[in-house]
Amino acid sequence: MKTTVSTSRRLVTAMLATATIASLAPGLALAQDYPTKPVRMVLPFPPGGVTDLLARALAEKLAARLGQPVIVDNRPGAGTVLASDTVARAPADGHTLLLAASSIGTAPLLYDKVNYDAIKSFAPVTQVASVVHILAVNPKLPVKNVGELLAYARQNPGKLNYGSTGMGTSTHLEMELFKNMGNAFLVHIPYKGSGPALIDMVAGQLDVMFDAWGSSGPFVKSGKLRALAVTTAQRSAALPDLPTVAESGLKGYEAMPWLGLMAPAGTPAPAIHRIHREVAEILKEPEMQEKFKTWGLDIIGNTPAEFATFLRKDIAQWDRVIKSASIKAD
């Protein structure tokens, strides 16, 4: 009788082990075979800019590691919604990726008709980089740091104006957060992009502006603009001598525009982790690190889980700002 029971137990154990191996087989096979065809990296910006340069450099490196072409597909339009929606509806097989910007989380808060959910429609892969943004002023303004700017703005409510790259853009939201936390009133003047706003800043038509270092840096270097601080919680590797907004007058301030890889929700974990692993290695290469500094980007390269946690926190922060200021995109 004992022999029969023991034999039965061994049979049950063997059957369970076989079932477990069978259930893991598809994932194991994908991990070994992925990718089986070219990978498409969808980009929500037109060719030629810093983000496009990053995408193409990353695609070239990834292709060499994956053994398949990685094709950059520029899909600009609708405040990055077009590209995000394209990827949200793509097959969840690991062969379509989105090089998302932080606007993927704010767009559903700003636009009435957005068909994706930034949390539910995507699988985070890795945050590739943060975009270095600075707070800059016209040199004629009698302020040398964030504390002096806030004091001047409070003493002269409504006298100062600030430019942004458009309603609901990161530069607009960053200033609304700054105004709210700093208890200061500045008049908003939205532009269609950074270029026109910077021209007016240099000409003295604008007083203050948050902007990407990649576009405003040349004006700072030539003395036509004065950089006061970076927006991130820690100093930027690209601008180590420039203090943060938080350490130079507005404690607790943090705003981090970012770029990250995402896949459609439901993409198998082995594909997600393969892409993350390869990108993490690419980001360690000295050549890439030098390029990121030139482009005004700070490398991140976090895990899918860390990216998911950050994304929820980031969306919650901007949701509060957007509702408080009653912001709607154009």
PDB file of N, CA and C in Angstrom, residues 1 11 91 120 144 216 233 274:
ATOM      1  N   MET A   1       0.839  -1.211   0.000  1.00  0.00           N
ATOM      2  CA  MET A   1       0.000   0.000   0.000  1.00  0.00           C
ATOM      3  C   MET A   1       0.875   1.263   0.000  1.00  0.00           C
ATOM      4  N   LEU A  11       4.243  10.258  -9.414  1.00  0.00           N
ATOM      5  CA  LEU A  11       3.570  10.533 -10.685  1.00  0.00           C
ATOM      6  C   LEU A  11       2.967  11.932 -10.709  1.00  0.00           C
ATOM      7  N   PRO A  91       0.511  45.376 -32.313  1.00  0.00           N
ATOM      8  CA  PRO A  91       0.600  44.035 -31.731  1.00  0.00           C
ATOM      9  C   PRO A  91       1.589  44.007 -30.562  1.00  0.00           C
ATOM     10  N   LYS A 120      -2.318  52.055 -18.390  1.00  0.00           N
ATOM     11  CA  LYS A 120      -2.885  50.766 -18.773  1.00  0.00           C
ATOM     12  C   LYS A 120      -2.547  50.324 -20.191  1.00  0.00           C
ATOM     13  N   LYS A 144      19.963  87.331  -9.861  1.00  0.00           N
ATOM     14  CA  LYS A 144      21.107  86.455 -10.128  1.00  0.00           C
ATOM     15  C   LYS A 144      20.857  85.002  -9.712  1.00  0.00           C
ATOM     16  N   SER A 216      18.514  76.427 -25.597  1.00  0.00           N
ATOM     17  CA  SER A 216      18.836  77.713 -24.971  1.00  0.00           C
ATOM     18  C   SER A 216      20.317  77.855 -24.622  1.00  0.00           C
ATOM     19  N   ALA A 233      15.895  67.312  -9.518  1.00  0.00           N
ATOM     20  CA  ALA A 233      16.144  67.252  -8.073  1.00  0.00           C
ATOM     21  C   ALA A 233      17.637  67.294  -7.759  1.00  0.00           C
ATOM     22  N   ARG A 274      14.654  41.882 -22.390  1.00  0.00           N
ATOM     23  CA  ARG A 274      15.752  41.840 -23.371  1.00  0.00           C
ATOM     24  C   ARG A 274      16.091  43.260 -23.839  1.00  0.00           C
TER      25      ARG A 274
END
